[in-house]
mmCIF file of C-alpha atoms in Angstrom:
data_model
loop_
_atom_site.group_PDB
_atom_site.id
_atom_site.type_symbol
_atom_site.label_atom_id
_atom_site.label_comp_id
_atom_site.label_asym_id
_atom_site.label_seq_id
_atom_site.Cartn_x
_atom_site.Cartn_y
_atom_site.Cartn_z
ATOM 1 C CA GLN A 168 0.587 -0.123 -0.205
ATOM 2 C CA VAL A 169 1.346 3.490 -0.983
ATOM 3 C CA GLN A 170 1.507 5.862 1.497
ATOM 4 C CA LEU A 171 2.479 10.074 1.301
ATOM 5 C CA VAL A 172 2.870 12.301 3.583
ATOM 6 C CA GLU A 173 3.091 15.874 3.475
ATOM 7 C CA SER A 174 4.912 18.391 5.528
ATOM 8 C CA GLY A 175 6.463 21.619 6.003
ATOM 9 C CA GLY A 176 3.136 23.975 5.584
ATOM 10 C CA GLY A 177 2.674 27.104 7.568
ATOM 11 C CA LEU A 178 1.709 30.994 7.878
ATOM 12 C CA VAL A 179 4.482 32.820 6.034
ATOM 13 C CA GLN A 180 4.353 36.719 4.712
ATOM 14 C CA ALA A 181 3.609 37.704 1.635
ATOM 15 C CA GLY A 182 7.214 37.393 -0.325
ATOM 16 C CA GLY A 183 8.610 34.623 2.031
ATOM 17 C CA SER A 184 9.353 31.373 1.433
ATOM 18 C CA LEU A 185 8.824 27.495 2.726
ATOM 19 C CA ARG A 186 9.839 23.709 1.886
ATOM 20 C CA LEU A 187 7.042 21.115 1.508
ATOM 21 C CA SER A 188 8.345 17.648 1.424
ATOM 22 C CA CYS A 189 6.503 14.870 0.660
ATOM 23 C CA ALA A 190 7.467 11.139 1.755
ATOM 24 C CA ALA A 191 6.612 8.088 0.220
ATOM 25 C CA SER A 192 6.011 4.608 1.209
ATOM 26 C CA VAL A 193 6.355 2.943 -1.985
ATOM 27 C CA ARG A 194 8.947 0.371 -3.533
ATOM 28 C CA THR A 195 11.133 2.060 -6.405
ATOM 29 C CA PHE A 196 9.718 5.429 -5.809
ATOM 30 C CA SER A 197 12.458 6.684 -8.236
ATOM 31 C CA THR A 198 10.221 5.046 -10.865
ATOM 32 C CA TYR A 199 7.919 7.087 -10.674
ATOM 33 C CA THR A 200 6.901 10.360 -11.212
ATOM 34 C CA MET A 201 5.736 12.745 -8.542
ATOM 35 C CA GLY A 202 3.515 15.788 -8.742
ATOM 36 C CA TRP A 203 2.442 18.532 -6.684
ATOM 37 C CA PHE A 204 -1.279 19.819 -6.442
ATOM 38 C CA ARG A 205 -3.105 22.699 -5.063
ATOM 39 C CA GLN A 206 -6.535 23.217 -3.585
ATOM 40 C CA ALA A 207 -7.582 26.626 -2.471
ATOM 41 C CA PRO A 208 -11.070 27.388 -0.328
ATOM 42 C CA GLY A 209 -14.359 26.980 -2.841
ATOM 43 C CA LYS A 210 -11.965 26.830 -5.976
ATOM 44 C CA GLU A 211 -10.689 23.299 -8.103
ATOM 45 C CA ARG A 212 -7.282 21.249 -7.012
ATOM 46 C CA GLU A 213 -5.107 22.424 -9.334
ATOM 47 C CA PHE A 214 -2.056 21.290 -10.591
ATOM 48 C CA VAL A 215 1.353 23.148 -9.438
ATOM 49 C CA GLY A 216 4.303 20.814 -11.056
ATOM 50 C CA THR A 217 5.558 17.401 -11.405
ATOM 51 C CA ILE A 218 9.245 15.686 -11.354
ATOM 52 C CA SER A 219 9.660 12.573 -13.562
ATOM 53 C CA TRP A 220 11.936 9.527 -12.456
ATOM 54 C CA SER A 221 14.120 11.012 -14.914
ATOM 55 C CA GLY A 222 14.073 14.172 -13.209
ATOM 56 C CA GLU A 223 12.507 15.920 -15.805
ATOM 57 C CA ILE A 224 10.608 19.221 -14.468
ATOM 58 C CA TYR A 225 6.989 20.373 -15.723
ATOM 59 C CA TYR A 226 5.607 23.959 -13.935
ATOM 60 C CA ALA A 227 2.277 25.443 -14.167
ATOM 61 C CA ASP A 228 2.800 28.728 -15.744
ATOM 62 C CA SER A 229 1.070 30.082 -11.793
ATOM 63 C CA VAL A 230 4.526 29.517 -10.208
ATOM 64 C CA LYS A 231 7.016 28.817 -12.912
ATOM 65 C CA GLY A 232 10.182 30.886 -11.773
ATOM 66 C CA ARG A 233 8.768 31.065 -8.024
ATOM 67 C CA PHE A 234 8.697 27.370 -7.135
ATOM 68 C CA THR A 235 10.962 24.709 -7.349
ATOM 69 C CA ILE A 236 10.034 20.979 -7.470
ATOM 70 C CA SER A 237 13.298 18.224 -6.582
ATOM 71 C CA ARG A 238 13.554 14.518 -5.809
ATOM 72 C CA ASP A 239 16.068 12.374 -2.917
ATOM 73 C CA ASN A 240 15.249 9.178 -4.497
ATOM 74 C CA ALA A 241 17.721 7.925 -1.783
ATOM 75 C CA LYS A 242 14.925 9.105 0.824
ATOM 76 C CA ASN A 243 11.847 8.589 -1.056
ATOM 77 C CA THR A 244 10.937 12.142 -0.873
ATOM 78 C CA VAL A 245 9.962 15.169 -3.235
ATOM 79 C CA TYR A 246 10.065 18.633 -2.218
ATOM 80 C CA LEU A 247 8.379 21.834 -3.447
ATOM 81 C CA GLN A 248 10.666 25.447 -2.632
ATOM 82 C CA MET A 249 7.927 27.916 -2.698
ATOM 83 C CA ASN A 250 9.641 31.240 -2.779
ATOM 84 C CA SER A 251 8.314 35.241 -3.424
ATOM 85 C CA LEU A 252 5.050 33.260 -1.975
ATOM 86 C CA ILE A 253 1.750 35.586 -2.711
ATOM 87 C CA PRO A 254 -1.237 35.308 -1.280
ATOM 88 C CA GLU A 255 -2.936 33.610 -4.110
ATOM 89 C CA ASP A 256 -0.546 30.961 -3.701
ATOM 90 C CA THR A 257 -2.795 30.273 0.223
ATOM 91 C CA ALA A 258 -4.137 26.577 -0.430
ATOM 92 C CA VAL A 259 -3.971 22.896 0.857
ATOM 93 C CA TYR A 260 -0.774 21.559 -1.125
ATOM 94 C CA TYR A 261 -1.117 17.779 -1.928
ATOM 95 C CA CYS A 262 1.744 15.644 -3.224
ATOM 96 C CA ALA A 263 0.794 12.548 -5.622
ATOM 97 C CA ILE A 264 2.169 9.530 -7.387
ATOM 98 C CA SER A 265 1.868 8.609 -11.358
ATOM 99 C CA SER A 266 3.406 6.322 -13.249
ATOM 100 C CA LYS A 267 2.471 8.304 -16.495
ATOM 101 C CA TYR A 268 4.633 10.771 -18.525
ATOM 102 C CA ARG A 269 4.166 14.235 -17.422
ATOM 103 C CA PRO A 270 0.651 13.595 -15.398
ATOM 104 C CA THR A 271 -0.912 17.388 -15.346
ATOM 105 C CA LEU A 272 -4.419 15.869 -14.457
ATOM 106 C CA ARG A 273 -6.116 14.579 -11.149
ATOM 107 C CA LYS A 274 -7.251 11.364 -12.735
ATOM 108 C CA ASP A 275 -3.495 11.071 -13.762
ATOM 109 C CA TYR A 276 -2.610 10.418 -10.251
ATOM 110 C CA ASP A 277 -2.956 7.156 -8.728
ATOM 111 C CA TYR A 278 -2.581 7.718 -4.448
ATOM 112 C CA TRP A 279 -2.342 10.770 -2.856
ATOM 113 C CA GLY A 280 -1.286 12.296 0.502
ATOM 114 C CA GLN A 281 -3.021 14.296 3.071
ATOM 115 C CA GLY A 282 -2.301 17.429 2.533
ATOM 116 C CA THR A 283 -0.638 20.294 3.980
ATOM 117 C CA GLN A 284 -1.672 24.217 4.219
ATOM 118 C CA VAL A 285 -0.108 26.748 3.029
ATOM 119 C CA THR A 286 -1.384 30.317 4.353
ATOM 120 C CA VAL A 287 0.409 33.666 2.807
ATOM 121 C CA SER A 288 -0.625 36.924 4.360
ATOM 122 C CA SER A 289 -0.368 40.278 3.098
#
């Protein structure tokens, strides 16, 4: 059974930074694509970015240049470094795992974490 556990969320002022982590309990973690999504109150869950097993990274336009995804296969962990945060980044952030190439849709992912809250104050 696959488990994903996010951590690192919190309250930060606009312009600040946070780093989210997602630890995966899955065999052969290095063969999977990992993704980050977020969901703001009253809105649909939206794609943030993804990193493939080979390290290929793809971001949503809304976070490009501010957010960075990385992974440490030795630790079965994927990270989301968020810089220059703005209030519109406030959401619950989820990590997810996929066996697809460049998955950007919710239906492309097989397992999800429970989410971690990020709140950006103005």
